[in-house]
XYZ file of C-alpha atoms in Angstrom:
420
model
C 61.472 71.246 113.134
C 64.191 73.143 115.002
C 64.686 76.647 113.595
C 67.413 79.245 113.715
C 65.268 81.157 116.168
C 65.106 78.141 118.510
C 68.903 78.035 118.592
C 69.108 81.779 119.256
C 66.596 81.553 122.075
C 68.370 78.587 123.705
C 71.771 80.310 123.465
C 70.397 83.666 124.607
C 71.638 85.547 121.540
C 70.182 87.158 118.417
C 69.635 85.149 115.252
C 72.216 87.407 113.586
C 74.786 86.044 116.045
C 73.741 82.449 115.305
C 74.119 83.173 111.584
C 77.624 84.568 112.116
C 78.627 81.442 114.044
C 77.204 79.134 111.360
C 79.056 80.985 108.605
C 82.277 81.474 110.564
C 82.018 85.259 110.460
C 83.591 87.662 112.921
C 83.272 89.209 115.394
C 81.783 86.755 117.901
C 83.250 86.218 121.351
C 84.607 82.736 121.873
C 82.337 82.181 124.884
C 79.314 83.206 122.815
C 80.417 81.016 119.906
C 80.742 78.032 122.261
C 77.287 78.701 123.709
C 75.730 78.824 120.236
C 77.460 75.613 119.165
C 76.281 73.895 122.335
C 72.701 74.979 121.604
C 72.984 73.698 118.013
C 74.213 70.319 119.225
C 71.686 70.093 122.041
C 68.733 70.900 119.788
C 70.026 68.940 116.805
C 69.667 71.922 114.515
C 70.517 71.257 110.861
C 69.887 73.865 108.109
C 68.197 71.266 105.910
C 66.559 71.705 102.539
C 63.157 72.516 104.011
C 64.595 75.325 106.075
C 66.521 76.666 103.099
C 63.365 76.537 101.016
C 61.554 78.517 103.682
C 64.328 81.101 103.638
C 64.158 81.374 99.853
C 60.412 81.988 100.044
C 61.202 85.281 101.769
C 62.336 88.399 100.004
C 65.298 88.903 102.354
C 64.509 92.627 102.344
C 63.518 94.953 105.159
C 62.234 98.500 104.770
C 63.164 101.640 106.711
C 60.561 104.412 106.694
C 61.631 107.960 107.631
C 59.819 111.291 107.538
C 60.362 113.973 104.897
C 59.651 117.409 106.316
C 57.249 119.691 104.484
C 56.742 123.434 104.527
C 60.458 124.269 104.392
C 61.842 127.651 103.410
C 63.192 128.095 99.850
C 66.735 128.724 101.146
C 66.826 125.593 103.290
C 69.385 122.926 102.459
C 67.705 120.193 100.410
C 69.421 117.493 102.446
C 67.470 118.549 105.517
C 64.126 118.186 103.776
C 64.695 114.444 103.521
C 67.244 113.443 106.116
C 68.301 114.059 109.657
C 71.787 113.093 110.741
C 70.139 111.042 113.475
C 68.630 108.733 110.863
C 71.884 108.569 108.943
C 73.439 106.941 112.004
C 70.443 104.654 112.565
C 70.715 103.503 108.937
C 74.366 102.595 109.452
C 73.395 100.354 112.344
C 70.656 98.675 110.323
C 72.927 98.207 107.321
C 75.636 96.620 109.469
C 73.161 94.051 110.737
C 71.552 93.085 107.440
C 74.943 92.814 105.760
C 75.754 89.992 108.169
C 72.618 88.169 107.001
C 73.098 89.025 103.300
C 69.737 90.815 103.306
C 68.910 94.121 101.590
C 67.594 97.435 102.895
C 64.895 99.478 101.155
C 64.706 103.077 102.388
C 61.735 105.344 101.770
C 60.642 108.767 102.982
C 57.039 109.699 103.704
C 55.996 113.321 103.558
C 54.386 114.638 106.708
C 51.201 115.409 104.796
C 50.943 111.752 103.718
C 50.674 110.618 107.333
C 49.752 113.495 109.593
C 49.848 113.149 113.344
C 46.064 113.493 113.568
C 44.045 110.575 114.862
C 42.456 108.668 111.997
C 39.088 106.903 112.078
C 39.183 103.133 112.490
C 38.018 102.504 108.924
C 40.677 104.777 107.378
C 42.758 102.744 104.879
C 46.484 102.347 105.405
C 48.355 105.047 103.459
C 48.815 103.835 99.859
C 52.610 104.185 99.845
C 52.948 102.231 103.089
C 50.628 99.555 101.797
C 52.643 99.234 98.577
C 55.915 99.125 100.507
C 54.671 96.381 102.821
C 54.318 94.073 99.819
C 57.972 94.496 98.848
C 59.616 93.666 102.174
C 59.600 91.031 104.914
C 59.277 93.663 107.637
C 59.378 97.405 108.327
C 61.454 99.617 110.614
C 59.462 102.813 111.087
C 60.911 106.055 112.422
C 59.450 107.997 115.323
C 56.409 110.106 114.600
C 56.170 108.953 110.972
C 52.973 106.925 111.201
C 50.045 107.725 113.541
C 48.995 105.030 115.990
C 45.777 103.854 114.254
C 47.627 103.341 110.955
C 50.560 101.695 112.719
C 48.348 99.201 114.532
C 46.670 98.141 111.295
C 49.958 98.013 109.420
C 51.422 95.683 112.062
C 48.669 93.177 111.225
C 49.890 93.045 107.614
C 53.665 92.945 108.046
C 56.152 92.677 110.953
C 56.864 96.178 112.310
C 59.397 97.656 114.743
C 59.351 101.354 115.635
C 62.756 102.982 116.146
C 63.056 105.999 118.457
C 59.306 105.783 118.923
C 56.692 106.494 121.539
C 57.309 104.198 124.501
C 53.602 104.367 125.311
C 52.938 102.747 121.924
C 50.700 99.705 122.164
C 50.818 96.544 120.129
C 54.202 97.025 118.406
C 57.879 96.646 119.281
C 59.746 99.864 120.099
C 63.514 100.427 120.350
C 64.510 103.835 121.698
C 67.056 105.742 123.740
C 66.102 106.826 127.254
C 65.174 110.355 126.225
C 63.496 111.211 129.507
C 66.539 110.455 131.671
C 68.972 112.035 129.214
C 67.077 115.310 128.928
C 66.544 115.466 132.681
C 70.294 115.115 133.312
C 71.088 117.773 130.702
C 68.736 120.425 132.075
C 69.658 119.575 135.667
C 73.311 120.200 134.754
C 72.473 123.623 133.324
C 70.398 124.670 136.318
C 72.201 123.045 139.249
C 75.823 123.127 138.058
C 75.866 126.373 136.076
C 73.074 128.361 137.729
C 71.179 128.967 134.487
C 67.667 129.893 135.614
C 66.062 131.677 132.652
C 65.575 129.060 129.961
C 64.366 129.199 126.365
C 63.277 126.020 124.592
C 63.635 125.198 120.890
C 61.211 122.294 120.624
C 60.846 119.582 117.990
C 57.802 118.705 115.867
C 54.565 118.040 117.729
C 54.414 114.537 116.202
C 57.862 113.509 117.537
C 57.676 111.342 120.704
C 61.366 111.985 121.429
C 60.754 115.723 121.566
C 57.778 115.215 123.881
C 59.807 113.159 126.361
C 62.605 115.750 126.376
C 60.086 118.551 126.902
C 58.513 116.799 129.885
C 61.925 116.199 131.468
C 62.777 119.894 131.121
C 59.491 120.861 132.743
C 60.203 118.513 135.651
C 63.587 120.143 136.328
C 62.052 123.619 136.189
C 59.413 122.584 138.724
C 62.066 121.085 140.987
C 64.115 124.328 141.144
C 62.131 127.331 142.450
C 63.159 130.506 140.681
C 63.843 128.698 137.420
C 61.476 129.636 134.622
C 60.850 129.051 130.944
C 60.977 132.455 129.281
C 59.643 131.197 125.952
C 59.689 128.458 123.357
C 59.816 127.946 119.612
C 58.384 124.989 117.709
C 61.163 123.806 115.405
C 61.514 120.984 112.896
C 64.763 119.296 113.973
C 66.697 121.203 111.263
C 69.583 123.690 111.345
C 67.410 126.233 109.574
C 64.658 126.088 112.200
C 67.290 126.561 114.917
C 68.596 129.659 113.157
C 65.072 130.949 112.755
C 64.322 130.360 116.449
C 67.399 132.308 117.560
C 66.761 135.163 115.142
C 63.179 135.505 116.336
C 64.290 135.369 119.966
C 66.854 138.115 119.361
C 64.299 140.287 117.575
C 61.655 139.821 120.275
C 63.972 140.545 123.200
C 65.315 143.641 121.476
C 61.810 144.887 120.667
C 60.605 144.755 124.273
C 63.929 145.540 125.931
C 64.217 142.240 127.793
C 67.484 140.434 128.487
C 68.341 137.237 126.674
C 67.708 133.954 128.490
C 70.566 132.311 130.400
C 70.350 129.156 128.299
C 68.742 127.838 125.130
C 67.765 124.165 125.278
C 67.328 122.568 121.867
C 65.490 119.307 121.219
C 68.268 118.092 118.907
C 71.793 118.996 117.823
C 70.909 120.225 114.355
C 68.674 122.948 115.780
C 71.336 123.765 118.391
C 73.895 124.216 115.599
C 71.502 126.652 113.921
C 71.100 128.561 117.196
C 74.883 128.798 117.645
C 75.305 130.111 114.098
C 72.620 132.769 114.519
C 73.842 133.963 117.926
C 77.463 134.092 116.785
C 76.497 136.104 113.702
C 74.869 138.691 115.982
C 77.857 138.882 118.329
C 76.264 137.031 121.244
C 78.954 135.244 123.259
C 78.416 131.552 124.011
C 78.382 130.515 126.848
C 79.271 133.813 128.581
C 75.942 135.435 127.693
C 73.836 132.435 126.673
C 74.494 128.715 127.086
C 73.330 126.441 124.251
C 72.754 122.677 124.473
C 71.394 120.012 122.129
C 70.542 116.320 122.030
C 71.819 113.342 119.941
C 75.616 113.909 119.846
C 75.902 113.880 116.066
C 79.451 114.364 114.784
C 79.087 118.074 113.790
C 78.196 118.883 117.421
C 81.882 118.564 118.287
C 82.869 120.976 115.509
C 80.860 124.066 116.482
C 82.519 127.051 118.141
C 82.230 126.509 121.038
C 81.759 122.717 120.899
C 78.226 121.691 121.810
C 77.158 120.151 125.105
C 74.596 117.482 124.326
C 73.191 114.069 125.195
C 74.575 111.069 123.357
C 71.989 108.554 122.304
C 73.316 105.320 120.767
C 71.928 105.903 117.284
C 73.734 103.049 115.566
C 72.836 100.717 118.406
C 69.181 101.726 118.001
C 69.438 100.680 114.345
C 71.174 97.419 115.219
C 68.754 96.457 117.971
C 65.738 97.511 115.913
C 66.942 95.318 113.051
C 67.626 92.400 115.406
C 64.124 92.622 116.821
C 62.551 92.882 113.367
C 64.378 89.753 112.179
C 63.210 87.957 115.315
C 59.629 89.026 114.626
C 59.855 87.974 110.974
C 61.099 84.574 112.156
C 58.446 84.256 114.867
C 55.405 86.541 114.343
C 53.825 85.259 117.578
C 56.309 87.147 119.786
C 54.707 89.550 122.256
C 55.505 93.236 121.639
C 58.198 94.733 123.841
C 59.924 98.031 124.523
C 63.713 98.243 124.573
C 65.291 101.345 126.095
C 68.985 102.049 125.585
C 70.842 104.257 128.090
C 71.853 107.818 127.211
C 75.056 109.654 128.116
C 75.676 113.296 129.026
C 78.442 114.849 126.891
C 79.763 118.043 128.489
C 81.623 120.443 126.213
C 82.050 124.187 126.541
C 78.778 125.571 125.094
C 77.118 125.138 128.501
C 79.873 126.836 130.502
C 82.129 123.859 131.187
C 85.876 124.556 130.762
C 86.978 125.194 127.197
C 88.898 122.412 125.505
C 87.494 119.664 127.727
C 85.014 116.875 127.053
C 83.420 115.001 129.944
C 81.081 112.054 129.532
C 78.689 111.089 132.299
C 76.501 108.034 132.377
C 72.921 109.166 132.915
C 71.033 108.056 135.992
C 67.849 106.231 134.914
C 64.603 107.812 136.011
C 62.127 105.598 137.814
C 58.512 106.603 137.642
C 56.612 104.990 140.475
C 53.010 103.943 139.997
C 50.768 102.138 142.477
C 50.474 98.945 140.422
C 53.335 98.203 138.070
C 56.740 99.776 138.660
C 59.426 99.256 136.052
C 63.038 100.384 136.310
C 64.088 101.391 132.846
C 67.531 101.273 131.435
C 70.651 99.303 132.151
C 71.015 97.265 135.326
C 74.767 97.629 134.800
C 74.649 101.379 135.290
C 76.512 102.313 138.449
C 74.619 105.471 139.224
C 71.798 106.127 141.637
C 68.370 106.220 139.991
C 66.312 109.396 140.144
C 62.732 108.967 141.345
C 60.198 111.462 140.009
C 56.821 110.484 141.476
C 54.966 113.732 140.768
C 55.196 115.536 137.449
C 53.859 119.035 136.909
C 50.472 119.439 135.326
C 51.075 119.743 131.623
C 49.419 119.176 128.293
C 52.313 116.819 127.624
C 52.084 113.675 129.760
C 55.076 111.830 131.058
C 55.592 108.881 128.697
C 53.859 106.006 130.415
C 56.731 103.552 130.612
C 55.361 101.608 133.527
C 51.615 101.676 133.209
C 50.788 99.048 130.607
C 50.364 95.961 132.740
C 47.698 94.660 130.405
C 49.999 94.706 127.387
C 53.576 94.376 128.543
C 55.053 92.606 131.532
C 58.178 93.806 133.297
C 60.186 91.113 131.507
C 59.140 92.515 128.151
C 60.645 95.933 128.828
C 64.307 95.235 128.218
C 67.021 96.794 130.317
C 70.268 97.487 128.499
């Protein structure tokens, strides 16, 4: 029997697009609509009673699992214990997609202590809350760093799973993520090469966050590539405004205690921490960017409202939600699909916190980084990008490995790593 997925595959579109064409919903380009209709006619697809019965046997619900941070200070905003603005945008993308299909979204937060980043033994049961949730939905979208790999692999055998903003070295599951490595590399390169900032301080993200790891490795690569550039120190934050404030306050106290100058630039693993850094520095009379440049990552809306406005990297958060949802629906429809990684291109957003002219905003498409390996070389994001790729064959020795985009020939072929 011809299925909705067969039509989508023949037309080269998502099943959400096929559904919009069938129900006469907008927006669908006329050329795409014609292609879908041609595929329907060619395959003889008819949404007959059997197909409708199959659809009704589903719950028409997908779950989104995010992390709830633990160990927060008593004066921290409650909203940040459960939500990051990054995930708020991802949720909007997911919601937009499932609304088109008349499905529902079930959102849950797992505490970090419910699923720690430690490696679990093979016989460890799937976390009870995840197991209970998997029985209420047709599939799960799981946020980066929420579920450790052994649990994730076993969970994927029970229910369709797609990881959003996850580890691109993940095996056995679909991953949709922004190109963190290329984005962070472009950001730090701009600070060092364009503004001459050579003494850097890093406000890192949680150890369990793959996004933070990729951004850290990119920063290290730029430092190695520019002799005389050094990392003066780092602080392990939690992606929250409060941890950014705490990082800056500790940095100010430490430099004052030993009589050292402040760094030239503070590189934050996300915008919320960068906002906290800006608040703390401003409260102490430190001029940004004259004395210290501050940059973030994500391009959440409040980043444009700081004083000075924040230089950052835009990652397409809503698009990550949309594409993650599309892939999950595809996997629910056809569980036999091979896992794939989909990387979405990032964009450098230059405002004045880095030293660029005040009152200006410049957006630069990020050059994709190619990591060359002897056996299986994969060029990562968009083939439509009109910028020269950056080749980084040799990374500095580090406890944090470069995310192995190209070295999984046994699991993923080049065709299964999508270029957007």
